[in-house]
Amino acid sequence: MKKISVLGLGYIGLPTACMLANCGFEVLGVDIDEEIINKLNSGKLHIEERDLEEIFLKVLADNKLRVSNKVEKSDVYIIAVPTPLNKSNKADLSYVVSASEMIKDFVTKENLIILESTSPPGTTRNIVGDIISKKNDLIAGEGYYLAYCPERVLPGKIIYEIVNNDRVIGGINKKSAEFAREIYSGFVKGNIYLTTLETSEFVKIAENTYRDVNIAFANELSEICNDYNINIWDVIKYANMHPRVNILNPGPGVGGHCISIDPWFILENIKKKNTLIEKCRNINNSIPHVIAKRILNIIDGIRNPKVTIFGVAYKENVGDTRESPAVVINNELMKRGIRVSIYDPLVINTKYNLSGLEDSVDGSDLILLFSGHSVFKEIDLVSVSDLMRNRNIFDTRNFFNKETVEKLGFNYYNI
Ligand SMILES: NC(=O)c1ccc[n+]([C@@H]2O[C@H](COP(=O)([O-])OP(=O)(O)OC[C@H]3O[C@@H](n4cnc5c(N)ncnc54)[C@H](O)[C@@H]3O)[C@@H](O)[C@H]2O)c1
């Protein structure tokens, strides 16, 4: 049975390592973060993800998965390290470089290297491939195999989607793509399509860019609807009844490790200026500032106001705060001397200062519903309203029922 090293044990690498181990491969999970390794070795997860714990504990107990901060000689190396944006909106590929450097001494003939990290087109060939080939005097596709296999999973539903989603695998040649397909077909039930390296890299970022552009369109429609005094949510509901229309939801901004970042990867090495993609990115980036301004208008005139943010996670039902626009809104308000408290029961291990429900609403003048976590549906708004100084709810996700909260004495604001 083949031995596989998975580098990077985050939201993508850890579930991937677990699923590969669960279908029989001998898997070594590698991470440079000692704390993560210690936690995992003591049987605890460092991320919240539905259904992950059960599989993780099983493969750990079966000795199918080991975790370490050191790479070992393997047959297959999968790289799932972060690819954040740097300050100039370019991909920071330093983690991809460091992971490639970590494996280069171990790679021998017939090994397969797969990059999973979302990356600008050309990264697998020109960064990973070059580092491995230079060190070993091997030609990618001949001496060793090289492939790119992007992830399309939805945080909060990763275990289901990692198995059931279709995949697009790019190879530096056909044999590389086929070898990668052989590995993933151990647990993937969706279709697996094979193509070139650069096509598969582009497919991934095009998918997320499609969503970003669609959300920017929804956000713009929402502003225009304000001018016409028309409810945007009704417009989208009825428009989407058309069989070929699918407008996404407007919201308080776009966050997370994917949609808010990947469009910049498309723009990274192109000659075209003034692209639609960049305009949409800028529209979505401006939204949290627009939300902060509306909050300031609502609480204008209140002495020493306090705002409560429900949810700092970038979207519903996850504990991930990366690139969360809630942080931008929080900072904008605090810059203007507003007291802000955040309640998010899903977020753990965070640098943000979170409060319990009662403390967060005590003496508050406005609740901003930022993340539409299902658990927020269970909040007793009567007790909440008793604790508040002024009863305002600004619902950025069309989450609460307007009539219900108004009956409880709240002023209800929507986007
Ligand atoms: N999270 C998602 O939903 C999602 C979905 C699709 C694609 N992706 C992409 O997958 C990649 C990984 O994302 P993630 O969310 O898992 O990131 P993450 O931050 O959750 O995890 C990455 C891990 O890699 C580790 N790491 C960094 N350098 C390393 C190295 N040289 N060797 C070993 N470990 C190293 C970090 O310590 C961290 O634990 C990114 O490119 C991301 O864009 C993420």
XYZ file of C-alpha atoms and ligand atoms in Angstrom:
459
model
C 0.000 0.000 0.000
C 1.287 3.460 -0.899
C 2.541 5.871 1.702
C 1.268 9.451 1.417
C 2.560 12.584 3.145
C 0.074 15.450 3.410
C 1.741 18.795 4.126
C -0.479 21.317 5.912
C -3.080 20.002 8.372
C -5.673 22.782 8.187
C -9.236 22.843 6.900
C -8.190 21.097 3.678
C -5.131 19.008 4.532
C -6.486 17.355 7.680
C -9.768 16.087 6.186
C -7.859 14.952 3.079
C -5.298 13.080 5.197
C -8.114 11.454 7.215
C -10.058 10.351 4.142
C -6.944 8.898 2.497
C -6.093 7.026 5.707
C -9.692 5.864 6.034
C -9.572 4.255 2.592
C -6.440 2.308 3.453
C -3.380 4.399 2.576
C -0.597 4.789 5.113
C -0.744 8.536 5.747
C 1.660 10.907 7.443
C 0.185 14.323 8.182
C 2.826 17.028 8.429
C 2.454 20.527 9.831
C 5.067 23.085 10.831
C 2.920 24.295 13.727
C 4.057 22.363 16.829
C 0.903 23.266 18.733
C -1.267 21.691 16.046
C 0.868 18.541 16.018
C 0.732 18.232 19.819
C -3.010 18.745 19.873
C -3.654 16.226 17.103
C -1.306 13.713 18.732
C -3.332 14.010 21.927
C -6.484 13.117 19.963
C -7.908 16.633 19.783
C -8.843 18.644 16.705
C -7.682 22.247 16.307
C -10.490 23.103 13.861
C -14.273 22.785 14.037
C -15.634 20.712 11.185
C -18.745 18.551 11.213
C -18.101 14.751 11.173
C -14.312 15.163 11.095
C -13.594 14.093 14.671
C -15.046 10.604 14.314
C -12.968 9.745 11.236
C -9.865 11.385 12.694
C -10.053 9.373 15.939
C -10.684 6.165 13.998
C -7.705 6.480 11.636
C -5.487 7.603 14.505
C -6.496 4.567 16.586
C -6.005 2.252 13.571
C -2.521 3.714 13.118
C -3.417 4.580 9.531
C -2.731 8.253 10.205
C 0.301 9.594 12.043
C 1.072 13.274 12.478
C 4.458 14.904 12.755
C 6.328 18.119 12.067
C 8.814 16.234 9.886
C 8.408 14.842 6.397
C 9.337 11.213 5.733
C 10.095 9.392 2.524
C 6.766 8.636 0.841
C 5.354 7.589 -2.538
C 3.002 10.556 -2.807
C 3.271 14.092 -1.395
C 0.207 16.319 -1.196
C 0.713 20.013 -0.465
C -2.253 21.796 1.182
C -0.618 24.852 2.727
C -2.024 28.410 2.870
C -1.808 30.764 -0.112
C -2.824 34.124 1.387
C -2.693 37.516 -0.279
C 0.194 39.847 0.351
C -0.195 43.597 0.790
C -0.045 44.203 -2.984
C -2.919 41.780 -3.612
C -0.575 39.121 -5.012
C -0.429 35.473 -3.965
C 1.988 34.864 -1.127
C 3.472 31.582 -2.302
C 6.072 31.370 0.459
C 4.286 28.416 2.123
C 4.143 26.526 -1.189
C 7.865 27.201 -1.619
C 8.693 26.062 1.921
C 6.603 22.881 1.567
C 8.309 22.075 -1.756
C 11.705 22.676 -0.121
C 10.724 20.313 2.699
C 9.990 17.405 0.353
C 12.617 17.941 -2.338
C 15.279 15.818 -0.593
C 12.920 12.863 -0.328
C 11.541 12.780 -3.869
C 12.777 9.917 -6.045
C 11.774 8.450 -9.390
C 8.111 7.418 -9.728
C 6.924 9.609 -6.831
C 3.840 11.786 -7.307
C 3.561 15.360 -6.053
C 0.152 16.996 -5.884
C -0.480 20.658 -5.114
C -3.930 21.311 -3.616
C -3.418 24.909 -2.474
C -5.360 27.454 -4.518
C -2.745 29.180 -6.668
C -2.266 31.444 -9.702
C -1.877 29.493 -12.967
C 1.685 28.269 -13.445
C 2.440 27.711 -9.750
C 2.540 23.899 -9.862
C 4.857 23.817 -12.883
C 7.056 26.846 -12.166
C 7.320 26.805 -8.375
C 6.757 23.240 -7.125
C 8.055 21.528 -10.278
C 11.135 23.748 -10.562
C 12.161 23.244 -6.924
C 11.854 19.445 -7.148
C 13.434 19.123 -10.600
C 16.427 21.356 -9.794
C 17.289 19.419 -6.681
C 16.900 15.948 -8.148
C 17.861 16.404 -11.760
C 14.587 14.736 -12.640
C 12.162 15.908 -15.294
C 8.586 16.455 -14.101
C 6.306 13.984 -15.858
C 9.182 11.649 -16.676
C 11.319 11.216 -13.563
C 8.473 11.970 -11.177
C 4.812 12.838 -11.555
C 3.325 16.272 -10.952
C -0.358 17.186 -10.598
C -2.692 19.908 -9.365
C -5.914 18.986 -7.630
C -7.992 21.892 -6.336
C -10.502 21.634 -3.508
C -14.107 22.778 -3.946
C -15.411 21.921 -0.496
C -17.761 24.073 1.542
C -16.542 24.781 5.087
C -18.991 23.221 7.530
C -19.726 20.453 5.010
C -16.199 19.432 4.110
C -16.446 15.728 4.923
C -19.544 15.280 2.777
C -18.248 17.359 -0.109
C -14.707 15.979 -0.162
C -16.276 12.610 -0.992
C -19.182 13.624 -3.202
C -18.010 16.646 -5.216
C -16.696 16.250 -8.743
C -13.002 16.989 -9.144
C -10.824 18.437 -11.863
C -7.266 17.162 -11.806
C -4.521 18.705 -13.915
C -1.352 16.835 -14.753
C 1.919 17.959 -16.269
C 1.201 15.004 -18.527
C -1.520 12.368 -18.846
C 0.314 9.840 -16.678
C 0.618 12.348 -13.804
C -3.097 13.182 -13.929
C -4.001 9.486 -14.065
C -1.765 8.676 -11.099
C -3.433 11.462 -9.077
C -6.881 10.169 -10.081
C -5.897 6.719 -8.811
C -5.102 8.227 -5.375
C -8.290 10.297 -5.038
C -10.565 7.559 -6.347
C -9.846 5.759 -3.074
C -12.508 7.921 -1.428
C -14.046 10.280 -4.030
C -17.493 9.274 -5.267
C -17.946 12.276 -7.582
C -16.661 12.284 -11.160
C -12.971 13.002 -11.671
C -12.069 14.913 -14.831
C -8.496 15.100 -16.125
C -6.956 18.125 -17.829
C -3.746 20.169 -17.928
C -2.026 21.726 -14.912
C -2.792 25.314 -15.810
C -6.412 24.605 -16.780
C -7.145 23.002 -13.413
C -5.419 25.873 -11.570
C -7.529 28.364 -13.528
C -10.782 26.426 -13.078
C -10.498 26.730 -9.293
C -9.994 30.489 -9.249
C -12.565 31.046 -12.008
C -15.200 29.269 -9.881
C -14.641 31.490 -6.878
C -14.385 34.591 -9.045
C -17.776 33.734 -10.562
C -19.238 33.775 -7.061
C -17.491 37.026 -6.121
C -18.768 38.772 -9.270
C -22.274 37.420 -8.690
C -22.264 38.665 -5.067
C -21.001 42.089 -6.190
C -23.914 42.186 -8.654
C -26.330 41.318 -5.832
C -24.770 43.994 -3.604
C -25.091 46.586 -6.351
C -28.703 45.579 -7.044
C -29.366 45.935 -3.335
C -28.144 49.550 -3.317
C -30.183 50.320 -6.432
C -33.266 48.727 -4.848
C -32.857 51.159 -1.945
C -33.260 54.048 -4.396
C -36.443 52.512 -5.755
C -37.654 51.501 -2.296
C -37.979 47.897 -3.462
C -37.122 44.871 -1.305
C -33.994 43.213 -2.755
C -34.799 39.852 -1.166
C -38.141 39.705 -2.956
C -36.477 40.688 -6.228
C -33.908 37.884 -5.933
C -36.512 35.347 -4.844
C -38.704 36.014 -7.880
C -35.849 36.502 -10.367
C -34.339 33.158 -9.359
C -37.591 31.430 -10.292
C -36.435 31.969 -13.892
C -34.826 28.671 -14.949
C -31.584 30.313 -16.102
C -31.099 32.948 -13.388
C -29.231 32.380 -10.134
C -28.457 35.632 -8.323
C -26.576 35.105 -5.065
C -27.404 37.000 -1.887
C -26.200 40.481 -1.032
C -24.599 40.684 2.389
C -22.282 42.550 4.740
C -19.170 41.822 2.618
C -17.263 38.811 1.341
C -14.791 37.019 3.582
C -13.079 33.694 4.052
C -9.946 32.183 2.673
C -11.294 31.678 -0.866
C -13.809 34.010 -2.511
C -12.290 37.227 -1.201
C -8.797 36.184 -2.309
C -8.951 34.022 -5.413
C -10.120 36.730 -7.863
C -6.817 38.533 -7.248
C -4.969 35.375 -8.375
C -6.690 35.613 -11.763
C -5.544 39.217 -12.119
C -1.998 38.553 -10.995
C -0.177 38.077 -14.298
C -2.455 39.701 -16.847
C -2.044 42.693 -19.131
C -5.716 43.769 -19.184
C -6.572 46.780 -17.048
C -9.923 47.889 -15.541
C -11.334 44.411 -15.382
C -14.851 43.587 -14.274
C -13.264 41.198 -11.778
C -11.314 43.974 -10.035
C -14.350 46.281 -9.968
C -16.433 43.551 -8.327
C -13.695 42.855 -5.775
C -13.662 46.549 -4.892
C -17.472 46.677 -4.622
C -17.450 43.746 -2.193
C -14.580 45.227 -0.200
C -16.479 48.500 0.181
C -19.583 46.858 1.697
C -18.418 46.533 5.337
C -17.670 50.283 5.290
C -21.177 50.956 3.957
C -22.620 48.780 6.749
C -20.583 50.626 9.391
C -21.851 53.953 8.041
C -25.475 52.774 8.242
C -24.934 51.666 11.839
C -23.531 55.090 12.692
C -26.641 56.675 11.181
C -28.970 54.425 13.173
C -27.256 55.116 16.507
C -26.636 58.792 15.794
C -27.526 60.910 18.836
C -27.186 58.108 21.401
C -24.729 58.958 24.155
C -21.769 56.515 24.499
C -23.410 53.943 22.217
C -22.786 50.211 22.312
C -23.134 47.874 19.332
C -23.365 44.083 19.596
C -22.190 41.972 16.672
C -23.806 38.539 16.403
C -21.220 36.396 14.621
C -17.642 37.230 13.692
C -17.194 34.152 11.477
C -17.114 35.161 7.834
C -20.245 33.095 7.071
C -22.983 31.032 8.690
C -22.385 27.923 10.780
C -18.560 27.953 10.696
C -16.008 29.099 13.247
C -13.603 30.520 10.655
C -12.861 34.254 10.958
C -10.313 34.575 8.164
C -10.834 37.769 6.135
C -14.151 38.278 7.943
C -15.771 41.638 7.059
C -17.172 41.631 10.627
C -13.666 42.578 11.722
C -13.641 45.555 9.334
C -17.021 46.704 10.666
C -15.815 46.251 14.259
C -12.669 48.297 13.568
C -14.574 51.059 11.757
C -16.944 51.443 14.711
C -14.204 51.325 17.314
C -12.228 53.972 15.428
C -15.219 56.245 16.013
C -15.296 55.537 19.723
C -18.260 53.145 19.628
C -18.223 50.345 22.209
C -18.488 47.022 20.396
C -19.003 43.561 21.825
C -19.028 40.365 19.804
C -20.990 37.190 20.480
C -20.057 34.108 18.445
C -20.421 30.712 20.121
C -18.926 28.936 17.079
C -15.594 30.706 17.133
C -12.929 29.127 19.317
C -9.166 29.720 19.560
C -9.470 33.307 18.432
C -7.517 36.501 18.932
C -10.782 38.471 19.042
C -12.330 39.497 22.316
C -15.635 37.636 22.471
C -18.375 37.921 25.097
C -21.149 35.638 26.288
C -24.664 36.382 25.033
C -25.859 38.314 28.085
C -22.733 40.440 28.464
C -22.699 41.211 24.768
C -26.264 42.599 24.714
C -26.248 44.186 28.165
C -26.823 47.954 27.697
C -26.518 47.601 23.922
C -28.143 49.974 21.463
C -28.021 47.847 18.336
C -27.548 44.208 17.355
C -25.820 43.660 14.045
C -26.657 40.192 12.769
C -23.493 39.420 10.823
C -23.181 35.604 10.542
C -26.421 33.720 10.038
C -25.548 30.856 12.429
C -28.507 28.498 12.943
C -27.926 28.660 16.730
C -28.897 32.339 16.653
C -32.456 31.242 15.795
C -32.678 29.821 19.326
C -31.815 33.107 21.042
C -34.606 34.335 23.300
C -35.072 37.829 21.874
C -37.454 38.792 24.696
C -34.718 38.363 27.340
C -32.245 40.035 24.983
C -34.511 43.056 24.511
C -34.901 43.373 28.323
C -31.135 43.771 28.629
C -30.705 46.292 25.824
C -30.796 50.068 26.231
C -32.200 50.727 22.741
C -33.844 47.995 20.660
C -32.391 48.068 17.159
C -31.631 45.052 14.992
C -29.697 45.429 11.771
C -30.124 42.155 9.935
C -27.547 41.801 7.136
C -28.590 38.260 6.164
C -32.387 38.449 5.957
C -32.207 36.107 8.953
C -34.935 37.286 11.340
C -38.596 37.663 10.569
C -39.266 41.409 10.399
C -42.807 41.219 11.818
C -41.744 38.984 14.716
C -38.900 41.209 15.881
C -40.974 44.360 15.413
C -43.688 42.835 17.611
C -41.030 42.419 20.299
C -40.402 46.157 20.164
C -37.292 46.211 17.991
C -36.674 48.633 15.150
C -35.763 46.335 12.261
C -33.216 47.333 9.591
C -32.314 45.195 6.596
C -30.008 45.590 3.601
N -10.586 26.312 3.704
C -11.264 26.106 2.591
O -12.482 25.996 2.618
C -10.573 25.918 1.249
C -11.333 25.476 0.161
C -10.702 25.285 -1.050
C -9.342 25.546 -1.163
N -8.633 25.986 -0.094
C -7.195 26.225 -0.267
O -6.473 25.184 0.375
C -5.238 25.701 0.899
C -5.149 25.407 2.380
O -6.194 26.079 3.034
P -6.636 25.745 4.516
O -7.938 26.404 4.696
O -6.518 24.293 4.767
O -5.486 26.501 5.327
P -5.180 26.401 6.910
O -4.546 27.679 7.279
O -6.404 25.933 7.624
O -4.111 25.226 7.038
C -2.856 25.255 6.453
C -1.860 24.570 7.356
O -0.604 24.498 6.664
C 0.424 24.588 7.654
N 1.690 24.867 6.956
C 2.186 26.036 6.495
N 3.372 25.833 5.871
C 3.634 24.511 5.940
C 4.685 23.677 5.473
N 5.715 24.157 4.794
N 4.612 22.362 5.739
C 3.587 21.827 6.437
N 2.550 22.571 6.902
C 2.577 23.886 6.638
C -0.078 25.653 8.589
O 0.562 25.571 9.836
C -1.577 25.317 8.663
O -1.868 24.466 9.753
C -5.239 27.194 0.569
O -4.555 27.413 -0.625
C -6.704 27.503 0.383
O -6.916 28.604 -0.475
C -9.217 26.170 1.123
